[in-house]
Amino acid sequence: EIVVSVNDGEQQNALPTDYALRQNYPNPFNPSTSINFSLPIDSDVKLTVFNILGQEVITLLNEQKSAGNHTVVWNSTDAGGIQLTSGIYLYKLTASGVNGKEFQDIKKMILLK
């Protein structure tokens, strides 16, 4: 599994109040990067990486996640396990909360070889 829980030095019992997708770190990256996001409530989450042409390269996450802060580490491979080339990639987080609230955000990242 590529998803691990994360403690950003905040109180462990403090849940985020809003949805958030943070800039990946490091950026530019090679060969792997961490993508952090926050969920204020339990949500169905989909995290997808696209190339600059808008073509989907890999879905990193497509499952229900609990409220809190989460980190996904991506090793810059596509869905078939092939190492991607240098370039600009986009990652998109879509979340549907158990209360019906919807969230979506897209950020840019750079893979440098």
PDB file of C-alpha atoms in Angstrom:
ATOM      1  CA  GLU A   1       0.000   0.000   0.000  1.00  0.00           C
ATOM      2  CA  ILE A   2       1.315   3.422  -0.918  1.00  0.00           C
ATOM      3  CA  VAL A   3      -0.760   5.454   1.529  1.00  0.00           C
ATOM      4  CA  VAL A   4       0.559   6.208   4.987  1.00  0.00           C
ATOM      5  CA  SER A   5      -0.841   8.357   7.738  1.00  0.00           C
ATOM      6  CA  VAL A   6       1.035  11.533   8.478  1.00  0.00           C
ATOM      7  CA  ASN A   7       1.521  13.740  11.495  1.00  0.00           C
ATOM      8  CA  ASP A   8       2.450  17.274  10.473  1.00  0.00           C
ATOM      9  CA  GLY A   9       3.428  18.175  14.012  1.00  0.00           C
ATOM     10  CA  GLU A  10      -0.135  19.225  14.765  1.00  0.00           C
ATOM     11  CA  GLN A  11      -2.161  17.783  17.600  1.00  0.00           C
ATOM     12  CA  GLN A  12      -2.943  14.213  16.674  1.00  0.00           C
ATOM     13  CA  ASN A  13      -6.593  14.560  17.675  1.00  0.00           C
ATOM     14  CA  ALA A  14      -7.148  17.770  15.693  1.00  0.00           C
ATOM     15  CA  LEU A  15      -9.069  16.972  12.512  1.00  0.00           C
ATOM     16  CA  PRO A  16      -8.779  19.309   9.525  1.00  0.00           C
ATOM     17  CA  THR A  17     -11.682  21.731   9.167  1.00  0.00           C
ATOM     18  CA  ASP A  18     -11.533  21.863   5.356  1.00  0.00           C
ATOM     19  CA  TYR A  19     -10.577  19.774   2.374  1.00  0.00           C
ATOM     20  CA  ALA A  20      -7.078  20.574   1.138  1.00  0.00           C
ATOM     21  CA  LEU A  21      -4.693  19.304  -1.528  1.00  0.00           C
ATOM     22  CA  ARG A  22      -1.124  20.436  -0.901  1.00  0.00           C
ATOM     23  CA  GLN A  23       1.752  20.927  -3.292  1.00  0.00           C
ATOM     24  CA  ASN A  24       3.773  17.745  -3.711  1.00  0.00           C
ATOM     25  CA  TYR A  25       7.188  17.574  -2.045  1.00  0.00           C
ATOM     26  CA  PRO A  26       9.833  17.630  -3.260  1.00  0.00           C
ATOM     27  CA  ASN A  27       8.969  19.448  -6.490  1.00  0.00           C
ATOM     28  CA  PRO A  28      10.700  19.052  -8.930  1.00  0.00           C
ATOM     29  CA  PHE A  29      11.197  15.408  -7.972  1.00  0.00           C
ATOM     30  CA  ASN A  30      13.088  12.279  -9.011  1.00  0.00           C
ATOM     31  CA  PRO A  31      12.197   9.493  -8.615  1.00  0.00           C
ATOM     32  CA  SER A  32       9.464   9.830  -5.973  1.00  0.00           C
ATOM     33  CA  THR A  33       7.347  12.536  -4.380  1.00  0.00           C
ATOM     34  CA  SER A  34       4.839  12.869  -1.555  1.00  0.00           C
ATOM     35  CA  ILE A  35       1.322  14.212  -2.061  1.00  0.00           C
ATOM     36  CA  ASN A  36      -0.471  15.379   1.088  1.00  0.00           C
ATOM     37  CA  PHE A  37      -4.167  16.037   1.465  1.00  0.00           C
ATOM     38  CA  SER A  38      -6.639  16.698   4.263  1.00  0.00           C
ATOM     39  CA  LEU A  39     -10.194  15.465   4.750  1.00  0.00           C
ATOM     40  CA  PRO A  40     -12.514  17.073   7.327  1.00  0.00           C
ATOM     41  CA  ILE A  41     -14.859  14.052   7.219  1.00  0.00           C
ATOM     42  CA  ASP A  42     -14.780  10.462   5.959  1.00  0.00           C
ATOM     43  CA  SER A  43     -14.765  10.713   2.163  1.00  0.00           C
ATOM     44  CA  ASP A  44     -14.576   8.681  -1.018  1.00  0.00           C
ATOM     45  CA  VAL A  45     -11.263   9.819  -2.471  1.00  0.00           C
ATOM     46  CA  LYS A  46      -9.770   9.539  -5.937  1.00  0.00           C
ATOM     47  CA  LEU A  47      -6.231  10.740  -6.588  1.00  0.00           C
ATOM     48  CA  THR A  48      -5.169  10.612 -10.223  1.00  0.00           C
ATOM     49  CA  VAL A  49      -2.037  11.680 -12.115  1.00  0.00           C
ATOM     50  CA  PHE A  50      -2.302  13.066 -15.667  1.00  0.00           C
ATOM     51  CA  ASN A  51       0.288  14.004 -18.249  1.00  0.00           C
ATOM     52  CA  ILE A  52       0.343  17.520 -19.706  1.00  0.00           C
ATOM     53  CA  LEU A  53      -1.964  16.372 -22.533  1.00  0.00           C
ATOM     54  CA  GLY A  54      -4.623  15.497 -19.953  1.00  0.00           C
ATOM     55  CA  GLN A  55      -4.231  11.741 -20.398  1.00  0.00           C
ATOM     56  CA  GLU A  56      -4.547   9.694 -17.226  1.00  0.00           C
ATOM     57  CA  VAL A  57      -1.237   8.024 -16.290  1.00  0.00           C
ATOM     58  CA  ILE A  58      -2.183   6.343 -13.009  1.00  0.00           C
ATOM     59  CA  THR A  59      -4.808   6.349 -10.299  1.00  0.00           C
ATOM     60  CA  LEU A  60      -2.964   6.410  -6.986  1.00  0.00           C
ATOM     61  CA  LEU A  61      -6.007   6.150  -4.770  1.00  0.00           C
ATOM     62  CA  ASN A  62      -9.664   5.269  -5.279  1.00  0.00           C
ATOM     63  CA  GLU A  63     -11.204   4.328  -1.937  1.00  0.00           C
ATOM     64  CA  GLN A  64     -12.867   5.655   1.168  1.00  0.00           C
ATOM     65  CA  LYS A  65     -10.479   7.393   3.574  1.00  0.00           C
ATOM     66  CA  SER A  66     -11.126   8.548   7.121  1.00  0.00           C
ATOM     67  CA  ALA A  67     -11.087  12.182   8.175  1.00  0.00           C
ATOM     68  CA  GLY A  68      -7.582  13.475   8.832  1.00  0.00           C
ATOM     69  CA  ASN A  69      -4.295  14.189   7.065  1.00  0.00           C
ATOM     70  CA  HIS A  70      -3.049  11.680   4.509  1.00  0.00           C
ATOM     71  CA  THR A  71       0.092  11.207   2.418  1.00  0.00           C
ATOM     72  CA  VAL A  72       0.537   9.273  -0.819  1.00  0.00           C
ATOM     73  CA  VAL A  73       4.062   8.558  -2.051  1.00  0.00           C
ATOM     74  CA  TRP A  74       4.318   8.170  -5.833  1.00  0.00           C
ATOM     75  CA  ASN A  75       7.357   6.615  -7.532  1.00  0.00           C
ATOM     76  CA  SER A  76       6.758   8.264 -10.959  1.00  0.00           C
ATOM     77  CA  THR A  77       5.577   5.106 -12.719  1.00  0.00           C
ATOM     78  CA  ASP A  78       2.450   4.730 -14.797  1.00  0.00           C
ATOM     79  CA  ALA A  79      -0.356   2.217 -14.262  1.00  0.00           C
ATOM     80  CA  GLY A  80       1.720  -0.444 -16.040  1.00  0.00           C
ATOM     81  CA  GLY A  81       4.753   0.109 -13.825  1.00  0.00           C
ATOM     82  CA  ILE A  82       6.718   1.899 -16.557  1.00  0.00           C
ATOM     83  CA  GLN A  83       8.990   4.737 -15.407  1.00  0.00           C
ATOM     84  CA  LEU A  84       7.734   8.050 -16.780  1.00  0.00           C
ATOM     85  CA  THR A  85       9.874  10.568 -18.640  1.00  0.00           C
ATOM     86  CA  SER A  86      10.791  14.040 -17.428  1.00  0.00           C
ATOM     87  CA  GLY A  87       8.039  16.578 -17.754  1.00  0.00           C
ATOM     88  CA  ILE A  88       5.117  18.340 -16.177  1.00  0.00           C
ATOM     89  CA  TYR A  89       2.392  16.213 -14.618  1.00  0.00           C
ATOM     90  CA  LEU A  90      -0.886  17.137 -12.964  1.00  0.00           C
ATOM     91  CA  TYR A  91      -2.456  15.470  -9.970  1.00  0.00           C
ATOM     92  CA  LYS A  92      -6.135  15.728  -9.203  1.00  0.00           C
ATOM     93  CA  LEU A  93      -7.915  14.992  -5.947  1.00  0.00           C
ATOM     94  CA  THR A  94     -11.656  14.378  -6.001  1.00  0.00           C
ATOM     95  CA  ALA A  95     -13.396  13.784  -2.687  1.00  0.00           C
ATOM     96  CA  SER A  96     -17.040  13.082  -1.861  1.00  0.00           C
ATOM     97  CA  GLY A  97     -17.795  13.421   1.818  1.00  0.00           C
ATOM     98  CA  VAL A  98     -20.257  11.184   3.643  1.00  0.00           C
ATOM     99  CA  ASN A  99     -22.305  14.378   4.169  1.00  0.00           C
ATOM    100  CA  GLY A 100     -22.602  14.927   0.396  1.00  0.00           C
ATOM    101  CA  LYS A 101     -19.971  17.674   0.208  1.00  0.00           C
ATOM    102  CA  GLU A 102     -17.807  17.552  -2.909  1.00  0.00           C
ATOM    103  CA  PHE A 103     -14.211  18.742  -3.291  1.00  0.00           C
ATOM    104  CA  GLN A 104     -11.878  18.846  -6.270  1.00  0.00           C
ATOM    105  CA  ASP A 105      -8.451  20.386  -6.805  1.00  0.00           C
ATOM    106  CA  ILE A 106      -5.610  20.019  -9.309  1.00  0.00           C
ATOM    107  CA  LYS A 107      -1.923  20.839  -8.860  1.00  0.00           C
ATOM    108  CA  LYS A 108       1.116  20.723 -11.120  1.00  0.00           C
ATOM    109  CA  MET A 109       4.351  18.826 -10.451  1.00  0.00           C
ATOM    110  CA  ILE A 110       7.600  18.436 -12.356  1.00  0.00           C
ATOM    111  CA  LEU A 111       9.529  15.193 -12.838  1.00  0.00           C
ATOM    112  CA  LEU A 112      13.217  15.871 -13.592  1.00  0.00           C
ATOM    113  CA  LYS A 113      15.622  13.100 -14.572  1.00  0.00           C
TER     114      LYS A 113
END
